[in-house]
Amino acid sequence: MTNAKILGQAFDDLLQPDKFRDYGPNGLQVEGDRDVKLLVSGVTASRALIEAAIEADADAIFVHHGLFWRGQDGRVTGWMRERLRLLLTHGIHLFAYHLPLDAHPELGNNAQLARVLGLQVEGRFGEQDLGFVGAGTPNWPRPQALADHVAAVLARPVTCVGGTDRPVRRVAWCTGGAQGYFEAAIAQGVDAFITGEISEPQAHLAKETGVAFLACGHHASERYGAPALAARVAQDLGLQHRFIEIDNPA
């Protein structure tokens, strides 16, 4: 059992949120009133996750996508009111870490995606070093073979655009909605780039540069960091931990 202040400090010590320029507040977003015995992790602080945490009798929730974002409507109405009502009524603490969780070199989304896909990290690139670059083990004979591998591991269809029939020896990746990192990835001399989403301009760039663009789903690419980091902190503090998967096709 521990309190929210100690738990939040443990998260901060690992993730160092002050080093990042982010789109919302990192750390404790909603303060509950419970001592923490059971920590639940999930990808997004949706109502479904909050309700599942209540059902599990959780004391705190750790997520990648929290409730508050820069530029959003600040009124507490509708869906926001309901999520907050559930958290406050049940006294559950909500912790959220966005870019710091993407970037952690061992437990973050990018590092954990590399682990499950069998990618060896060789370097970092892009704004705030959020992009990762490395090689597969083994190499794939063509981009579609890599796409098939990613789809099988993540159990999710993968959109593969561009590329040629050349072997895929070097890969860049950045989880979530990182399609804007594609040009920086191309500059790394890679054969393929993996992220969650693709936008219209990237399809043309993939075809014109010969670097394959693989979009494997925002949620699917970011469902490994939160449980890895929450499990580490729970172990260090002697807490119980449970990851709750709320499926999302996006």
Short mmCIF file of C-alpha atoms in Angstrom, two decimals:
data_model
loop_
_atom_site.label_atom_id
_atom_site.label_comp_id
_atom_site.label_asym_id
_atom_site.label_seq_id
_atom_site.Cartn_x
_atom_site.Cartn_y
_atom_site.Cartn_z
CA MET A 1 0.00 0.00 0.00
CA THR A 2 1.28 3.49 -0.82
CA ASN A 3 -0.07 6.97 -1.39
CA ALA A 4 -0.52 8.91 -4.61
CA LYS A 5 2.41 11.24 -3.94
CA ILE A 6 4.89 8.37 -3.65
CA LEU A 7 3.40 6.69 -6.71
CA GLY A 8 3.59 9.87 -8.76
CA GLN A 9 7.20 10.44 -7.74
CA ALA A 10 8.09 6.92 -8.85
CA PHE A 11 6.54 7.59 -12.27
CA ASP A 12 8.32 10.94 -12.54
CA ASP A 13 11.68 9.44 -11.60
CA LEU A 14 11.42 6.95 -14.45
CA LEU A 15 9.81 9.15 -17.11
CA GLN A 16 11.33 12.59 -16.36
CA PRO A 17 8.39 14.56 -17.80
CA ASP A 18 10.05 17.95 -17.29
CA LYS A 19 12.37 17.18 -20.21
CA PHE A 20 9.50 17.14 -22.73
CA ARG A 21 7.39 19.70 -24.58
CA ASP A 22 4.03 17.98 -24.61
CA TYR A 23 0.40 18.49 -25.60
CA GLY A 24 -1.05 18.09 -22.11
CA PRO A 25 -0.12 17.68 -18.45
CA ASN A 26 1.97 14.67 -17.46
CA GLY A 27 1.59 13.15 -14.02
CA LEU A 28 -1.36 13.12 -11.65
CA GLN A 29 -4.36 14.43 -13.64
CA VAL A 30 -7.15 13.51 -11.22
CA GLU A 31 -6.54 13.16 -7.48
CA GLY A 32 -8.49 10.47 -5.70
CA ASP A 33 -8.67 9.74 -1.99
CA ARG A 34 -7.52 6.11 -1.75
CA ASP A 35 -4.31 4.51 -0.59
CA VAL A 36 -3.00 2.51 -3.52
CA LYS A 37 -2.91 -1.27 -3.40
CA LEU A 38 -4.02 -2.10 -6.96
CA LEU A 39 -2.71 -0.13 -9.93
CA VAL A 40 -4.50 -0.59 -13.25
CA SER A 41 -2.83 0.38 -16.53
CA GLY A 42 -4.42 1.03 -19.92
CA VAL A 43 -3.85 2.99 -23.09
CA THR A 44 -6.55 5.66 -22.82
CA ALA A 45 -8.57 7.09 -19.95
CA SER A 46 -11.85 6.20 -21.63
CA ARG A 47 -15.07 5.61 -19.73
CA ALA A 48 -14.79 1.91 -20.55
CA LEU A 49 -11.36 1.70 -18.89
CA ILE A 50 -12.52 3.68 -15.85
CA GLU A 51 -15.55 1.43 -15.45
CA ALA A 52 -13.38 -1.68 -15.76
CA ALA A 53 -10.99 -0.28 -13.15
CA ILE A 54 -13.93 0.34 -10.80
CA GLU A 55 -15.08 -3.24 -11.35
CA ALA A 56 -11.57 -4.44 -10.46
CA ASP A 57 -11.60 -2.26 -7.30
CA ALA A 58 -8.51 -0.38 -8.51
CA ASP A 59 -7.10 2.50 -6.51
CA ALA A 60 -5.16 4.20 -9.32
CA ILE A 61 -5.05 4.16 -13.11
CA PHE A 62 -1.97 4.75 -15.28
CA VAL A 63 -2.51 5.63 -18.96
CA HIS A 64 -0.77 7.03 -22.03
CA HIS A 65 -3.71 9.16 -23.20
CA GLY A 66 -5.12 11.19 -20.33
CA LEU A 67 -8.13 13.48 -20.08
CA PHE A 68 -6.67 16.91 -20.74
CA TRP A 69 -5.10 18.22 -23.95
CA ARG A 70 -3.90 21.60 -25.13
CA GLY A 71 -6.60 23.51 -27.01
CA GLN A 72 -9.55 21.35 -25.94
CA ASP A 73 -12.84 22.69 -24.67
CA GLY A 74 -12.29 23.22 -20.96
CA ARG A 75 -15.91 22.81 -19.90
CA VAL A 76 -16.79 19.81 -17.75
CA THR A 77 -19.85 18.56 -19.59
CA GLY A 78 -20.99 15.44 -21.42
CA TRP A 79 -18.39 12.70 -21.75
CA MET A 80 -15.80 14.63 -19.71
CA ARG A 81 -18.22 15.12 -16.83
CA GLU A 82 -19.02 11.41 -16.81
CA ARG A 83 -15.39 10.28 -16.77
CA LEU A 84 -14.56 12.71 -13.98
CA ARG A 85 -17.70 11.78 -12.04
CA LEU A 86 -16.72 8.12 -12.07
CA LEU A 87 -13.15 8.82 -10.96
CA LEU A 88 -14.12 11.22 -8.19
CA THR A 89 -17.07 9.19 -6.94
CA HIS A 90 -14.86 6.16 -6.49
CA GLY A 91 -11.80 8.06 -5.27
CA ILE A 92 -9.52 6.71 -8.02
CA HIS A 93 -6.29 8.52 -8.90
CA LEU A 94 -5.55 9.02 -12.60
CA PHE A 95 -1.96 9.31 -13.83
CA ALA A 96 -1.19 10.04 -17.50
CA TYR A 97 2.13 10.32 -19.33
CA HIS A 98 2.18 11.04 -23.04
CA LEU A 99 5.50 11.77 -24.80
CA PRO A 100 7.60 10.68 -21.81
CA LEU A 101 6.05 7.23 -22.11
CA ASP A 102 6.73 7.10 -25.85
CA ALA A 103 10.37 7.95 -25.28
CA HIS A 104 11.50 5.78 -22.37
CA PRO A 105 14.42 3.70 -23.69
CA GLU A 106 13.39 0.44 -21.99
CA LEU A 107 9.75 0.55 -20.89
CA GLY A 108 8.23 3.08 -23.30
CA ASN A 109 5.94 2.52 -26.25
CA ASN A 110 8.68 2.58 -28.87
CA ALA A 111 11.05 0.34 -26.92
CA GLN A 112 8.28 -2.14 -26.15
CA LEU A 113 7.03 -2.18 -29.76
CA ALA A 114 10.59 -3.02 -30.79
CA ARG A 115 10.62 -5.85 -28.28
CA VAL A 116 7.42 -7.47 -29.51
CA LEU A 117 8.36 -7.05 -33.19
CA GLY A 118 11.93 -8.28 -32.80
CA LEU A 119 13.59 -4.98 -33.75
CA GLN A 120 17.04 -4.10 -32.43
CA VAL A 121 17.33 -0.44 -31.43
CA GLU A 122 20.39 1.25 -32.92
CA GLY A 123 19.57 4.94 -32.55
CA ARG A 124 17.02 7.72 -32.15
CA PHE A 125 15.84 10.49 -34.48
CA GLY A 126 13.27 13.23 -34.92
CA GLU A 127 11.92 15.95 -32.68
CA GLN A 128 12.72 15.27 -29.01
CA ASP A 129 14.37 11.98 -30.10
CA LEU A 130 10.97 10.28 -30.14
CA GLY A 131 11.72 8.21 -33.25
CA PHE A 132 13.64 4.93 -33.03
CA VAL A 133 15.74 3.30 -35.73
CA GLY A 134 17.27 -0.15 -35.99
CA ALA A 135 17.26 -3.49 -37.72
CA GLY A 136 15.08 -6.56 -37.78
CA THR A 137 16.17 -10.02 -36.75
CA PRO A 138 16.13 -11.44 -39.34
CA ASN A 139 15.76 -9.03 -42.25
CA TRP A 140 12.60 -9.25 -44.34
CA PRO A 141 12.85 -9.99 -48.09
CA ARG A 142 10.40 -7.21 -49.00
CA PRO A 143 8.19 -4.61 -47.25
CA GLN A 144 5.04 -6.73 -47.48
CA ALA A 145 6.77 -9.49 -45.54
CA LEU A 146 7.45 -7.00 -42.75
CA ALA A 147 3.83 -5.81 -42.92
CA ASP A 148 2.63 -9.41 -42.62
CA HIS A 149 4.89 -9.93 -39.60
CA VAL A 150 3.62 -6.77 -37.88
CA ALA A 151 0.00 -7.73 -38.59
CA ALA A 152 0.52 -11.20 -37.14
CA VAL A 153 2.20 -9.93 -33.97
CA LEU A 154 -0.26 -7.11 -33.31
CA ALA A 155 -3.30 -9.09 -34.52
CA ARG A 156 -4.35 -6.07 -36.53
CA PRO A 157 -4.46 -5.32 -40.29
CA VAL A 158 -1.54 -3.23 -41.50
CA THR A 159 -1.61 -0.71 -44.35
CA CYS A 160 1.63 -0.93 -46.35
CA VAL A 161 2.26 1.80 -48.94
CA GLY A 162 5.22 2.23 -51.25
CA GLY A 163 8.55 0.53 -51.00
CA THR A 164 10.01 -1.84 -53.53
CA ASP A 165 10.88 -5.52 -53.55
CA ARG A 166 14.26 -4.77 -52.00
CA PRO A 167 15.03 -6.40 -48.63
CA VAL A 168 14.11 -4.47 -45.49
CA ARG A 169 17.37 -4.14 -43.56
CA ARG A 170 16.85 -0.93 -41.59
CA VAL A 171 13.58 0.15 -40.02
CA ALA A 172 12.43 3.35 -38.32
CA TRP A 173 9.40 3.49 -36.05
CA CYS A 174 7.49 5.88 -33.84
CA THR A 175 4.25 4.76 -32.22
CA GLY A 176 0.84 6.44 -32.42
CA GLY A 177 0.13 9.34 -34.74
CA ALA A 178 3.71 9.94 -35.88
CA GLN A 179 3.16 10.20 -39.63
CA GLY A 180 4.85 13.61 -39.48
CA TYR A 181 8.13 11.85 -38.66
CA PHE A 182 8.24 10.09 -42.04
CA GLU A 183 10.58 12.56 -43.75
CA ALA A 184 12.99 12.42 -40.80
CA ALA A 185 12.83 8.63 -40.99
CA ILE A 186 13.61 8.69 -44.71
CA ALA A 187 16.68 10.81 -43.93
CA GLN A 188 17.94 7.97 -41.70
CA GLY A 189 18.38 5.79 -44.79
CA VAL A 190 15.80 3.20 -43.75
CA ASP A 191 13.84 0.82 -45.93
CA ALA A 192 10.57 1.06 -43.97
CA PHE A 193 8.84 3.21 -41.37
CA ILE A 194 6.29 1.89 -38.87
CA THR A 195 3.76 4.04 -37.03
CA GLY A 196 0.10 3.99 -36.11
CA GLU A 197 -1.53 6.19 -38.74
CA ILE A 198 -1.02 7.41 -42.31
CA SER A 199 -2.17 10.70 -43.81
CA GLU A 200 -2.57 11.64 -47.46
CA PRO A 201 0.91 13.19 -48.02
CA GLN A 202 2.80 10.18 -46.71
CA ALA A 203 1.30 7.85 -49.31
CA HIS A 204 2.87 9.92 -52.08
CA LEU A 205 6.21 10.18 -50.27
CA ALA A 206 6.35 6.43 -49.79
CA LYS A 207 5.77 5.79 -53.49
CA GLU A 208 8.22 8.48 -54.60
CA THR A 209 11.08 7.64 -52.23
CA GLY A 210 10.84 3.85 -52.20
CA VAL A 211 10.63 3.79 -48.39
CA ALA A 212 7.67 1.70 -47.28
CA PHE A 213 5.17 3.26 -44.87
CA LEU A 214 3.42 0.83 -42.51
CA ALA A 215 0.38 2.05 -40.55
CA CYS A 216 -0.54 -0.52 -37.91
CA GLY A 217 -3.07 1.35 -35.76
CA HIS A 218 -2.59 4.09 -33.18
CA HIS A 219 -3.90 2.00 -30.28
CA ALA A 220 -2.27 -1.23 -31.45
CA SER A 221 1.18 0.36 -31.57
CA GLU A 222 0.83 1.96 -28.12
CA ARG A 223 -0.59 -0.80 -25.94
CA TYR A 224 2.73 -2.11 -24.61
CA GLY A 225 4.36 0.82 -22.84
CA ALA A 226 1.76 1.53 -20.14
CA PRO A 227 1.64 -2.03 -18.75
CA ALA A 228 5.43 -2.41 -18.90
CA LEU A 229 6.10 0.76 -16.97
CA ALA A 230 3.22 0.35 -14.52
CA ALA A 231 4.31 -3.22 -13.78
CA ARG A 232 7.86 -2.04 -13.02
CA VAL A 233 6.65 0.67 -10.63
CA ALA A 234 4.17 -1.69 -8.98
CA GLN A 235 6.92 -4.23 -8.41
CA ASP A 236 9.24 -1.59 -6.95
CA LEU A 237 6.55 -0.33 -4.55
CA GLY A 238 5.06 -3.69 -3.65
CA LEU A 239 1.72 -3.02 -5.36
CA GLN A 240 -0.58 -5.23 -7.38
CA HIS A 241 -0.83 -4.41 -11.07
CA ARG A 242 -3.33 -5.32 -13.77
CA PHE A 243 -3.39 -4.24 -17.42
CA ILE A 244 -6.87 -3.80 -18.86
CA GLU A 245 -7.14 -3.88 -22.64
CA ILE A 246 -9.95 -1.78 -24.11
CA ASP A 247 -9.87 -2.60 -27.80
CA ASN A 248 -9.85 0.27 -30.27
CA PRO A 249 -9.81 -0.24 -34.06
CA ALA A 250 -8.15 3.15 -34.66
#
